[in-house]
């Protein structure tokens, strides 16, 4: 049995191996950018994302990772722009909506956060993080409404209990 490959078969194998290597390199680049952002090096993550995006400007995954790094760097304006562009170009992706909602909520824009999260769960009903975040937004909205109601009717004991319970629930967990 011969181990000879026809030249056309050899070319196909070389092309296939090139695609596989490129896919691995691409996955490594995503992992590198995500790890840099997560480890407190968002400027490096953004630079690496920009380097990659200079050759692949429409890659939604890398653009998303860049938005995450921008958020971690505290550049919420740039992150908002990145995520808004992603939802305009890829409205079916739930993650950019979720991340937009986190930014909106941090700025006290609870109605915008709720709308973004509703889009995220509409696009992916199994997206647990978006459901949790939506629950948090509803709780904050309820807290605000109960607080307003208490200002108008300070004698309502049941309302005071609801407000107290929500206030405790919305406190950051101690570690």
XYZ file of C-alpha atoms in Angstrom:
175
model
C 0.000 0.000 0.000
C 1.430 3.309 -1.066
C 1.611 6.404 1.138
C 1.543 8.639 -1.906
C -0.968 11.527 -1.893
C -2.241 13.004 -5.087
C -1.155 16.666 -5.388
C -4.796 17.809 -5.264
C -5.347 15.823 -2.044
C -2.158 17.290 -0.604
C -3.396 20.816 -1.341
C -6.733 20.072 0.332
C -4.945 18.741 3.422
C -2.686 21.783 3.569
C -5.657 24.121 3.214
C -7.566 22.238 5.904
C -4.616 22.310 8.293
C -4.254 26.040 7.651
C -7.893 26.593 8.602
C -7.484 24.479 11.727
C -4.342 26.342 12.788
C -6.023 29.687 12.101
C -9.016 28.573 14.158
C -6.789 27.612 17.087
C -4.872 30.902 16.817
C -8.171 32.778 16.706
C -9.436 30.944 19.804
C -6.152 31.736 21.564
C -6.577 35.418 20.708
C -10.098 35.441 22.202
C -8.815 33.680 25.319
C -5.892 36.113 25.609
C -8.105 39.206 25.369
C -10.641 37.791 27.829
C -7.899 36.790 30.294
C -6.246 40.211 30.115
C -9.541 41.968 30.781
C -10.395 39.608 33.631
C -6.954 39.925 35.252
C -7.155 43.704 35.554
C -5.241 44.592 32.397
C -8.012 46.122 30.278
C -5.714 48.503 28.386
C -3.655 45.533 27.184
C -6.849 43.657 26.314
C -8.123 46.608 24.269
C -4.787 46.937 22.454
C -4.749 43.216 21.626
C -8.387 43.373 20.486
C -7.641 46.391 18.294
C -4.689 44.558 16.776
C -6.911 41.600 15.908
C -9.776 43.802 14.715
C -7.483 45.687 12.323
C -7.567 42.519 10.169
C -11.040 41.278 11.198
C -13.113 44.422 11.798
C -16.520 42.726 11.749
C -15.744 39.911 14.190
C -18.577 40.189 16.726
C -16.901 38.041 19.391
C -13.733 40.139 19.493
C -15.739 43.354 19.381
C -17.754 42.085 22.342
C -14.562 41.260 24.260
C -13.266 44.740 23.479
C -16.473 46.208 24.922
C -15.993 44.143 28.077
C -12.414 45.425 28.378
C -13.603 49.005 27.807
C -16.122 48.540 30.629
C -13.434 47.149 32.925
C -11.228 50.129 32.050
C -14.027 52.447 33.147
C -14.613 53.814 29.653
C -18.374 53.308 29.760
C -18.960 55.678 26.852
C -16.747 53.617 24.531
C -18.184 50.344 25.855
C -21.728 51.615 25.313
C -20.869 52.554 21.737
C -19.277 49.141 21.142
C -22.281 47.241 22.518
C -24.831 49.477 20.772
C -23.093 48.936 17.443
C -23.114 45.189 18.057
C -26.864 45.111 18.795
C -27.525 47.165 15.664
C -25.449 44.858 13.469
C -26.219 41.576 15.261
C -29.606 42.076 16.955
C -29.936 38.340 17.573
C -26.994 38.245 20.027
C -28.139 38.473 23.669
C -24.780 39.218 25.331
C -24.329 42.803 24.087
C -27.842 43.633 25.336
C -26.965 42.221 28.755
C -23.762 44.242 28.946
C -25.538 47.396 27.814
C -28.054 46.808 30.591
C -25.294 46.560 33.186
C -23.936 49.926 32.046
C -27.392 51.517 31.996
C -28.158 50.193 35.480
C -24.855 51.544 36.826
C -25.938 54.954 35.533
C -29.384 54.710 37.122
C -31.115 54.265 33.743
C -33.275 51.395 34.954
C -35.903 51.596 32.202
C -33.223 51.369 29.504
C -31.582 48.505 31.396
C -34.901 46.674 31.609
C -35.506 47.104 27.872
C -32.052 45.801 26.992
C -32.451 42.789 29.280
C -35.875 42.006 27.876
C -34.259 41.880 24.423
C -31.494 39.608 25.763
C -33.961 37.079 27.189
C -36.191 37.336 24.125
C -33.181 36.412 21.979
C -32.091 33.629 24.315
C -34.730 32.453 26.807
C -32.096 30.183 28.406
C -29.680 33.023 29.218
C -29.637 32.697 33.013
C -27.432 35.745 33.690
C -29.794 38.024 31.776
C -32.780 36.617 33.688
C -30.991 37.247 36.982
C -30.060 40.779 35.942
C -33.640 41.424 34.838
C -34.844 40.267 38.252
C -32.399 42.684 39.884
C -33.722 45.538 37.746
C -37.320 44.675 38.631
C -36.333 44.620 42.316
C -34.672 48.044 42.023
C -37.703 49.426 40.198
C -39.987 47.986 42.891
C -37.782 49.523 45.587
C -38.033 52.929 43.918
C -41.824 52.619 43.600
C -42.249 51.488 47.210
C -40.045 54.341 48.363
C -42.136 56.853 46.411
C -45.330 55.358 47.800
C -43.966 55.566 51.343
C -43.242 59.268 50.838
C -46.908 59.726 49.923
C -48.263 57.442 52.643
C -45.751 57.073 55.477
C -48.169 55.152 57.725
C -48.401 52.013 55.578
C -46.795 49.263 57.710
C -46.993 46.566 55.008
C -45.243 48.887 52.593
C -42.496 49.591 55.152
C -41.919 45.847 55.509
C -41.730 45.376 51.714
C -39.306 48.278 51.404
C -37.156 46.989 54.252
C -37.034 43.510 52.737
C -36.053 44.853 49.318
C -33.473 47.202 50.830
C -31.839 44.243 52.602
C -31.975 42.152 49.437
C -30.375 44.864 47.304
C -27.408 45.318 49.653
C -24.181 43.888 48.249
C -23.354 40.503 49.708
C -20.502 40.496 52.177
C -17.700 38.100 51.453
